[in-house]
Amino acid sequence: MGQIIIHVDMDAFYASVEIRDDPSLKGKPVIIGAMPDERGVVSTCSYEAREFGVRSGMNIKEAYRLCPQGIYMHPDFRKYWDVSEKLHAIWDPYATSSEPIALDETYLDVTETAGDFDRAIEMAHEIKKRTFDDLGLVCSIGVAYSKSAAKTASEETKPNGFFVIRTREDFVELMRERNVRELFSVGPQTAKRLESIGITKIGDIAPRRKDVESALGKQGSFLVDLSQGIDNRKVVAYNPEDAKSVSRELTFQKDTDDYVLIMDLILLLAMSVEKRASDYGHTGGGVQLKVTYSDMKSITRSMTGGIYDDALSIAKGAWELLRNIPRRSIRLVGVGVFNFSESRSRQTTLFDEGRPPENELDHYLERMHRRYNFDFVRNKEVLYRGESLHGIAEHMRLRRNRTR
Ligand SMILES: [Mg+2]
């Protein structure tokens, strides 16, 4: 039996949440991401901002050039995360499995819970209505026989969209004349390679199967199938235990060669990594350091053999890796753990004799407190929440310039 899949995708999610919470923003070009005088990109923007040509992923400087009158805001991930949990509380009970692909987007397998397409369509209308009634937010929905068709459908009439693709034939008919970029998983690079062999339309892919496969290999066969509406992938509920690694990284507002500052930030990144890994019940068997230098050259170094289950051991591992790489001006630093073993639970960890004493971490934080004059270094909960890291890093850098 075929599948019935609903794809739900919130419209301009971060911006919509901010507008909902501050009605004075309504009707205005709201741009969530970096500030115009910072480094970074647009995360999400309201549809009013899109009218100026602003897009997600666009460099913030370019966005500002197009829309200087925009209202620029940093993302508040903690808030979006909370909203996301409420969204899933509405959506997930409709399905046997729910596969989130972003905070605001999920695939729902309703094959069994709906039984047939008509009921699935009713469910999808209910989902849309409840999402708006309960949370005041608008989503677009696609109902289809496969994951990629459902995703295509949810984009079809976005925003506030609703679209159904019942069969492979319907999909092929709908997509035949469209540009390959509209096919699921085709990005600019793949589109360029298809164009280099003379393919621009989705309908041109399958008749050229051999050429597509030799140009794109395995991905080529997948695309040939997709272009014919064939996609048997299942909806796989996200299981944190499947995660292969946990990492956090930070791009500095301004490149820095201040290695004391970099080491301090590594500790903060490590605290955030510890929090995330322990939320998932993971203990790292390896630690990784990623550095991007000012010339954009990136290097990654890692080591295994230890137990990296708390911020200090993760940071110490990363510091050691840092010592062995060339010292130059740095643009980005990232810290991660991998090689997970079965974790001791949080409770046992607290009583584990092998764990570095809590006060050793406190000692480091105390030193940072003095160095940067933070009030909140003592409040580890704030630091554990990695979302505020960019603001903290900037504060630290400014402080450090003054005190150096
Ligand atoms: Mg979305």
Short mmCIF file of C-alpha atoms and ligand atoms in Angstrom, two decimals:
data_model
loop_
_atom_site.label_atom_id
_atom_site.label_comp_id
_atom_site.label_asym_id
_atom_site.label_seq_id
_atom_site.Cartn_x
_atom_site.Cartn_y
_atom_site.Cartn_z
CA MET A 1 0.00 0.00 0.00
CA GLY A 2 1.16 3.54 -0.77
CA GLN A 3 2.02 6.12 1.81
CA ILE A 4 0.06 9.21 2.81
CA ILE A 5 2.28 11.98 4.10
CA ILE A 6 1.53 15.45 5.39
CA HIS A 7 4.29 18.05 5.27
CA VAL A 8 3.71 21.04 7.57
CA ASP A 9 5.88 24.12 7.25
CA MET A 10 5.38 27.35 9.18
CA ASP A 11 5.39 30.56 7.13
CA ALA A 12 8.29 32.94 7.91
CA PHE A 13 8.50 31.23 11.27
CA TYR A 14 10.87 33.35 13.40
CA ALA A 15 9.45 36.59 12.01
CA SER A 16 5.86 35.42 12.50
CA VAL A 17 6.51 34.54 16.14
CA GLU A 18 8.02 37.99 16.77
CA ILE A 19 5.12 39.74 15.02
CA ARG A 20 2.59 37.67 16.95
CA ASP A 21 4.26 38.69 20.21
CA ASP A 22 4.55 42.37 19.28
CA PRO A 23 1.59 43.48 17.16
CA SER A 24 3.26 46.84 16.45
CA LEU A 25 5.48 44.90 14.01
CA LYS A 26 2.49 43.84 11.95
CA GLY A 27 2.68 44.82 8.28
CA LYS A 28 6.32 45.85 8.61
CA PRO A 29 9.44 44.41 7.00
CA VAL A 30 10.82 42.37 9.92
CA ILE A 31 14.24 40.81 9.37
CA ILE A 32 15.54 38.24 11.83
CA GLY A 33 19.24 37.44 11.81
CA ALA A 34 22.37 39.49 12.27
CA MET A 35 22.23 43.24 12.81
CA PRO A 36 23.18 45.32 9.75
CA ASP A 37 26.49 46.31 11.35
CA GLU A 38 27.37 42.72 12.21
CA ARG A 39 28.65 39.77 10.25
CA GLY A 40 26.02 37.27 9.30
CA VAL A 41 22.95 36.50 7.30
CA VAL A 42 19.18 36.78 7.29
CA SER A 43 17.61 33.79 9.10
CA THR A 44 14.02 34.59 8.28
CA CYS A 45 12.11 37.66 7.20
CA SER A 46 8.48 38.67 6.99
CA TYR A 47 6.66 38.66 3.65
CA GLU A 48 6.74 42.47 3.71
CA ALA A 49 10.55 42.29 3.76
CA ARG A 50 10.50 39.80 0.89
CA GLU A 51 8.80 42.45 -1.23
CA PHE A 52 12.05 44.41 -1.02
CA GLY A 53 13.92 41.38 -2.32
CA VAL A 54 15.22 40.26 1.09
CA ARG A 55 15.62 36.48 1.36
CA SER A 56 16.65 33.88 3.96
CA GLY A 57 20.36 33.17 3.82
CA MET A 58 21.14 36.55 2.24
CA ASN A 59 24.12 38.46 3.59
CA ILE A 60 22.81 40.99 6.10
CA LYS A 61 24.66 43.86 4.39
CA GLU A 62 22.87 43.09 1.14
CA ALA A 63 19.55 42.92 3.01
CA TYR A 64 20.24 46.32 4.51
CA ARG A 65 21.03 47.79 1.11
CA LEU A 66 17.68 46.52 -0.21
CA CYS A 67 15.68 47.41 2.88
CA PRO A 68 17.27 50.03 5.14
CA GLN A 69 13.88 50.76 6.71
CA GLY A 70 13.57 47.12 7.86
CA ILE A 71 13.20 46.20 11.51
CA TYR A 72 16.26 44.10 12.31
CA MET A 73 16.18 41.66 15.23
CA HIS A 74 18.39 38.90 16.60
CA PRO A 75 16.73 35.49 16.70
CA ASP A 76 15.45 34.32 20.07
CA PHE A 77 15.97 30.57 19.70
CA ARG A 78 14.78 29.74 23.15
CA LYS A 79 11.40 31.21 22.31
CA TYR A 80 11.22 29.46 18.92
CA TRP A 81 12.20 26.20 20.53
CA ASP A 82 9.31 26.54 23.00
CA VAL A 83 6.89 27.33 20.19
CA SER A 84 8.23 24.37 18.24
CA GLU A 85 7.42 22.04 21.13
CA LYS A 86 3.87 23.36 21.19
CA LEU A 87 3.56 22.88 17.43
CA HIS A 88 4.62 19.26 17.73
CA ALA A 89 2.15 18.72 20.56
CA ILE A 90 -0.57 19.66 18.07
CA TRP A 91 0.83 17.89 15.00
CA ASP A 92 2.39 14.65 16.18
CA PRO A 93 -0.72 12.91 17.56
CA TYR A 94 -2.11 12.81 14.02
CA ALA A 95 0.69 10.56 12.83
CA THR A 96 2.36 7.25 13.53
CA SER A 97 5.68 9.03 13.10
CA SER A 98 6.81 12.62 12.83
CA GLU A 99 10.14 13.61 11.30
CA PRO A 100 11.14 17.20 12.08
CA ILE A 101 13.48 18.80 9.56
CA ALA A 102 13.68 22.17 11.26
CA LEU A 103 12.13 23.84 14.29
CA ASP A 104 9.11 24.75 12.18
CA GLU A 105 8.79 21.93 9.73
CA THR A 106 7.89 18.25 9.90
CA TYR A 107 6.79 15.23 7.90
CA LEU A 108 3.86 13.31 9.36
CA ASP A 109 3.17 9.74 8.29
CA VAL A 110 -0.62 9.49 8.38
CA THR A 111 -0.93 6.38 6.20
CA GLU A 112 -2.45 4.34 9.00
CA THR A 113 -3.99 7.04 11.16
CA ALA A 114 -5.93 8.50 8.21
CA GLY A 115 -6.54 5.33 6.21
CA ASP A 116 -7.32 7.21 3.00
CA PHE A 117 -6.59 10.47 1.26
CA ASP A 118 -9.92 12.13 2.00
CA ARG A 119 -9.45 11.67 5.73
CA ALA A 120 -5.83 12.80 5.46
CA ILE A 121 -6.99 16.01 3.80
CA GLU A 122 -9.50 16.58 6.62
CA MET A 123 -6.74 16.01 9.15
CA ALA A 124 -4.49 18.47 7.36
CA HIS A 125 -7.23 21.13 7.51
CA GLU A 126 -7.64 20.43 11.23
CA ILE A 127 -3.89 20.76 11.77
CA LYS A 128 -3.84 24.08 9.97
CA LYS A 129 -6.82 25.42 11.90
CA ARG A 130 -5.57 24.28 15.31
CA THR A 131 -2.10 25.66 14.63
CA PHE A 132 -3.66 29.05 14.01
CA ASP A 133 -6.34 28.91 16.72
CA ASP A 134 -4.04 27.67 19.48
CA LEU A 135 -0.80 29.45 18.63
CA GLY A 136 -1.78 32.32 16.34
CA LEU A 137 0.62 31.18 13.63
CA VAL A 138 0.09 30.37 9.96
CA CYS A 139 1.48 27.30 8.23
CA SER A 140 1.50 25.84 4.76
CA ILE A 141 0.56 22.21 4.27
CA GLY A 142 1.13 19.62 1.59
CA VAL A 143 -0.62 16.26 1.49
CA ALA A 144 0.84 13.68 -0.86
CA TYR A 145 1.78 10.08 -1.57
CA SER A 146 5.50 10.61 -0.79
CA LYS A 147 7.81 12.82 1.26
CA SER A 148 9.21 14.85 -1.61
CA ALA A 149 5.76 15.28 -3.16
CA ALA A 150 4.39 16.45 0.21
CA LYS A 151 7.23 18.97 0.51
CA THR A 152 6.61 20.18 -3.04
CA ALA A 153 2.91 20.48 -2.24
CA SER A 154 3.45 22.56 0.90
CA GLU A 155 5.50 25.03 -1.14
CA GLU A 156 3.04 25.13 -3.99
CA THR A 157 0.70 27.82 -2.63
CA LYS A 158 2.81 29.21 0.24
CA PRO A 159 2.18 31.35 2.34
CA ASN A 160 -0.95 30.05 4.04
CA GLY A 161 -0.83 27.28 1.47
CA PHE A 162 -2.72 24.04 1.08
CA PHE A 163 -2.11 21.64 -1.75
CA VAL A 164 -2.64 17.97 -2.46
CA ILE A 165 -0.72 15.63 -4.78
CA ARG A 166 -2.45 12.28 -4.75
CA THR A 167 -0.48 10.26 -7.23
CA ARG A 168 2.84 9.94 -9.02
CA GLU A 169 1.09 10.83 -12.26
CA ASP A 170 -0.23 14.07 -10.75
CA PHE A 171 3.28 14.92 -9.59
CA VAL A 172 4.89 14.26 -12.99
CA GLU A 173 2.21 16.28 -14.75
CA LEU A 174 2.63 19.20 -12.35
CA MET A 175 6.43 19.32 -12.53
CA ARG A 176 7.24 18.36 -16.11
CA GLU A 177 7.79 21.88 -17.47
CA ARG A 178 9.37 23.37 -14.37
CA ASN A 179 12.98 24.25 -13.77
CA VAL A 180 15.08 21.51 -12.14
CA ARG A 181 15.60 23.79 -9.15
CA GLU A 182 12.02 23.06 -8.13
CA LEU A 183 12.79 19.40 -7.73
CA PHE A 184 13.41 18.34 -4.12
CA SER A 185 17.13 18.27 -3.21
CA VAL A 186 18.36 20.14 -6.31
CA GLY A 187 20.52 23.08 -5.25
CA PRO A 188 22.40 25.61 -7.38
CA GLN A 189 25.43 23.30 -7.85
CA THR A 190 23.40 20.33 -9.05
CA ALA A 191 21.30 22.59 -11.27
CA LYS A 192 24.50 23.93 -12.84
CA ARG A 193 25.77 20.44 -13.56
CA LEU A 194 22.44 19.43 -15.09
CA GLU A 195 22.49 22.55 -17.20
CA SER A 196 25.99 21.70 -18.41
CA ILE A 197 24.53 18.58 -20.00
CA GLY A 198 21.65 20.56 -21.43
CA ILE A 199 18.95 19.80 -18.87
CA THR A 200 16.94 22.65 -17.40
CA LYS A 201 13.45 21.15 -17.14
CA ILE A 202 12.38 18.41 -14.74
CA GLY A 203 10.72 16.52 -17.59
CA ASP A 204 14.07 16.32 -19.38
CA ILE A 205 15.74 14.33 -16.61
CA ALA A 206 14.26 10.83 -17.03
CA PRO A 207 14.74 10.55 -20.83
CA ARG A 208 18.43 11.34 -20.24
CA ARG A 209 18.87 8.85 -17.39
CA LYS A 210 22.31 7.59 -18.52
CA ASP A 211 23.77 11.09 -18.89
CA VAL A 212 22.35 12.25 -15.59
CA GLU A 213 23.73 9.20 -13.80
CA SER A 214 27.18 9.60 -15.29
CA ALA A 215 27.22 13.32 -14.45
CA LEU A 216 25.90 12.97 -10.90
CA GLY A 217 26.50 9.35 -9.88
CA LYS A 218 24.30 8.02 -7.11
CA GLN A 219 22.55 11.34 -6.67
CA GLY A 220 21.74 11.13 -10.40
CA SER A 221 19.71 7.93 -10.02
CA PHE A 222 17.87 9.46 -7.09
CA LEU A 223 16.99 12.50 -9.20
CA VAL A 224 15.82 10.37 -12.11
CA ASP A 225 13.45 8.61 -9.70
CA LEU A 226 12.30 11.85 -8.10
CA SER A 227 11.58 13.43 -11.49
CA GLN A 228 9.25 10.50 -12.18
CA GLY A 229 7.61 10.94 -8.81
CA ILE A 230 9.27 7.87 -7.30
CA ASP A 231 10.25 8.35 -3.66
CA ASN A 232 9.77 5.51 -1.23
CA ARG A 233 11.62 7.06 1.68
CA LYS A 234 9.88 6.55 4.99
CA VAL A 235 9.10 9.12 7.62
CA VAL A 236 11.69 8.47 10.30
CA ALA A 237 11.00 9.89 13.74
CA TYR A 238 14.04 11.75 15.00
CA ASN A 239 15.91 9.85 17.61
CA PRO A 240 18.57 11.86 19.41
CA GLU A 241 20.50 8.65 20.03
CA ASP A 242 21.17 8.45 16.31
CA ALA A 243 23.11 11.69 16.44
CA LYS A 244 26.73 11.01 15.57
CA SER A 245 28.16 14.13 17.12
CA VAL A 246 27.25 17.29 18.96
CA SER A 247 29.00 20.54 18.23
CA ARG A 248 28.72 24.27 18.59
CA GLU A 249 30.54 26.97 16.71
CA LEU A 250 30.83 30.69 16.79
CA THR A 251 31.82 33.24 14.15
CA PHE A 252 33.46 36.29 15.64
CA GLN A 253 32.08 39.67 14.71
CA LYS A 254 35.69 40.64 14.07
CA ASP A 255 38.55 38.24 13.44
CA THR A 256 40.72 37.82 16.50
CA ASP A 257 44.24 36.65 17.32
CA ASP A 258 43.64 37.02 21.04
CA TYR A 259 44.14 33.43 22.12
CA VAL A 260 43.12 34.04 25.71
CA LEU A 261 39.75 35.20 24.45
CA ILE A 262 39.57 32.23 22.09
CA MET A 263 40.34 29.77 24.88
CA ASP A 264 37.70 31.34 27.10
CA LEU A 265 35.16 31.07 24.34
CA ILE A 266 36.10 27.45 23.79
CA LEU A 267 35.12 26.82 27.41
CA LEU A 268 31.73 28.45 26.84
CA LEU A 269 31.21 26.43 23.66
CA ALA A 270 32.19 23.30 25.60
CA MET A 271 29.56 24.08 28.25
CA SER A 272 26.95 24.31 25.57
CA VAL A 273 28.16 21.06 23.97
CA GLU A 274 28.07 19.31 27.34
CA LYS A 275 24.50 20.45 27.88
CA ARG A 276 23.35 19.29 24.49
CA ALA A 277 25.15 15.94 24.65
CA SER A 278 23.77 15.20 28.10
CA ASP A 279 20.24 16.15 27.03
CA TYR A 280 20.63 13.36 24.49
CA GLY A 281 22.20 11.01 27.01
CA HIS A 282 25.54 10.96 25.20
CA THR A 283 29.07 10.69 26.47
CA GLY A 284 31.72 11.72 23.97
CA GLY A 285 34.65 9.41 23.31
CA GLY A 286 36.35 12.02 21.14
CA VAL A 287 36.69 15.76 21.02
CA GLN A 288 36.97 17.96 17.97
CA LEU A 289 38.15 21.49 17.30
CA LYS A 290 37.31 23.43 14.17
CA VAL A 291 38.97 26.69 13.28
CA THR A 292 38.45 28.96 10.30
CA TYR A 293 41.22 31.49 9.80
CA SER A 294 40.79 35.00 8.42
CA ASP A 295 41.66 33.77 4.93
CA MET A 296 38.67 31.36 5.15
CA LYS A 297 40.95 28.34 5.36
CA SER A 298 39.35 25.85 7.76
CA ILE A 299 40.99 23.09 9.69
CA THR A 300 39.52 20.42 11.92
CA ARG A 301 41.49 18.48 14.51
CA SER A 302 40.26 15.74 16.75
CA MET A 303 41.41 13.22 19.28
CA THR A 304 39.89 10.17 20.90
CA GLY A 305 40.63 7.99 23.85
CA GLY A 306 39.33 10.13 26.68
CA ILE A 307 35.92 10.54 28.22
CA TYR A 308 34.47 13.90 27.37
CA ASP A 309 31.32 14.13 29.42
CA ASP A 310 31.66 17.51 31.07
CA ALA A 311 32.50 20.99 29.86
CA LEU A 312 35.95 21.08 31.38
CA SER A 313 37.19 17.83 29.88
CA ILE A 314 35.78 18.89 26.49
CA ALA A 315 37.43 22.31 26.77
CA LYS A 316 40.75 20.86 27.89
CA GLY A 317 40.75 18.52 24.91
CA ALA A 318 39.98 21.40 22.57
CA TRP A 319 42.64 23.61 24.18
CA GLU A 320 45.20 20.91 23.57
CA LEU A 321 44.17 20.69 19.94
CA LEU A 322 44.35 24.48 19.71
CA ARG A 323 47.94 24.45 20.96
CA ASN A 324 48.99 22.32 18.02
CA ILE A 325 47.62 24.38 15.17
CA PRO A 326 49.17 27.47 13.56
CA ARG A 327 48.51 30.67 15.47
CA ARG A 328 46.90 33.12 13.15
CA SER A 329 43.94 35.41 13.18
CA ILE A 330 40.72 33.42 13.57
CA ARG A 331 37.28 34.00 12.16
CA LEU A 332 35.37 31.03 13.55
CA VAL A 333 35.90 28.51 16.31
CA GLY A 334 33.90 25.33 16.89
CA VAL A 335 33.97 22.60 19.52
CA GLY A 336 32.36 19.18 19.34
CA VAL A 337 32.23 15.69 20.79
CA PHE A 338 31.75 12.44 18.90
CA ASN A 339 32.24 8.67 19.25
CA PHE A 340 29.40 8.38 21.66
CA SER A 341 29.26 5.62 24.15
CA GLU A 342 26.30 4.82 26.29
CA SER A 343 26.06 7.59 28.75
CA ARG A 344 25.81 7.39 32.43
CA SER A 345 22.66 9.19 33.38
CA ARG A 346 22.88 12.73 34.64
CA GLN A 347 22.25 11.60 38.21
CA THR A 348 25.06 9.07 38.28
CA THR A 349 27.37 11.61 36.68
CA LEU A 350 26.88 13.92 39.61
CA PHE A 351 28.13 11.29 42.02
CA ASP A 352 30.89 10.01 39.81
CA GLU A 353 34.24 10.16 41.54
CA GLY A 354 36.09 10.38 38.25
CA ARG A 355 34.43 13.63 37.32
CA PRO A 356 36.62 16.72 37.71
CA PRO A 357 35.51 18.59 40.78
CA GLU A 358 32.79 21.11 40.11
CA ASN A 359 34.95 23.80 41.65
CA GLU A 360 37.61 23.45 38.98
CA LEU A 361 35.10 24.68 36.42
CA ASP A 362 34.03 27.35 38.89
CA HIS A 363 37.64 28.40 39.18
CA TYR A 364 37.86 28.97 35.42
CA LEU A 365 34.55 30.79 35.35
CA GLU A 366 35.62 32.95 38.25
CA ARG A 367 38.73 33.92 36.34
CA MET A 368 36.60 34.82 33.34
CA HIS A 369 34.31 36.77 35.59
CA ARG A 370 37.24 38.92 36.62
CA ARG A 371 38.62 39.20 33.13
CA TYR A 372 35.42 40.38 31.48
CA ASN A 373 33.45 41.71 34.38
CA PHE A 374 30.39 39.55 33.78
CA ASP A 375 27.69 39.29 36.31
CA PHE A 376 26.33 36.19 34.70
CA VAL A 377 29.44 34.05 34.48
CA ARG A 378 28.37 32.73 37.84
CA ASN A 379 24.99 31.86 36.45
CA LYS A 380 25.88 28.74 34.53
CA GLU A 381 22.35 28.22 33.28
CA VAL A 382 22.69 31.30 31.11
CA LEU A 383 25.92 29.98 29.66
CA TYR A 384 24.57 26.49 29.15
CA ARG A 385 21.94 27.98 26.90
CA GLY A 386 24.18 28.49 23.92
CA GLU A 387 21.78 30.88 22.17
CA SER A 388 23.12 33.95 23.90
CA LEU A 389 26.69 33.04 23.00
CA HIS A 390 27.08 35.60 20.24
CA GLY A 391 26.14 38.44 22.51
CA ILE A 392 28.39 37.12 25.26
CA ALA A 393 31.32 36.73 22.86
CA GLU A 394 30.96 40.28 21.63
CA HIS A 395 30.81 41.62 25.18
CA MET A 396 33.95 39.64 26.00
CA ARG A 397 35.83 40.89 22.96
CA LEU A 398 35.02 44.54 23.68
CA ARG A 399 35.93 44.17 27.35
CA ARG A 400 39.15 42.44 26.48
CA ASN A 401 40.23 45.20 24.08
CA ARG A 402 39.85 47.70 26.87
CA THR A 403 41.67 45.69 29.49
CA ARG A 404 44.51 44.31 27.40
MG MG B 1 9.16 27.40 7.34
#
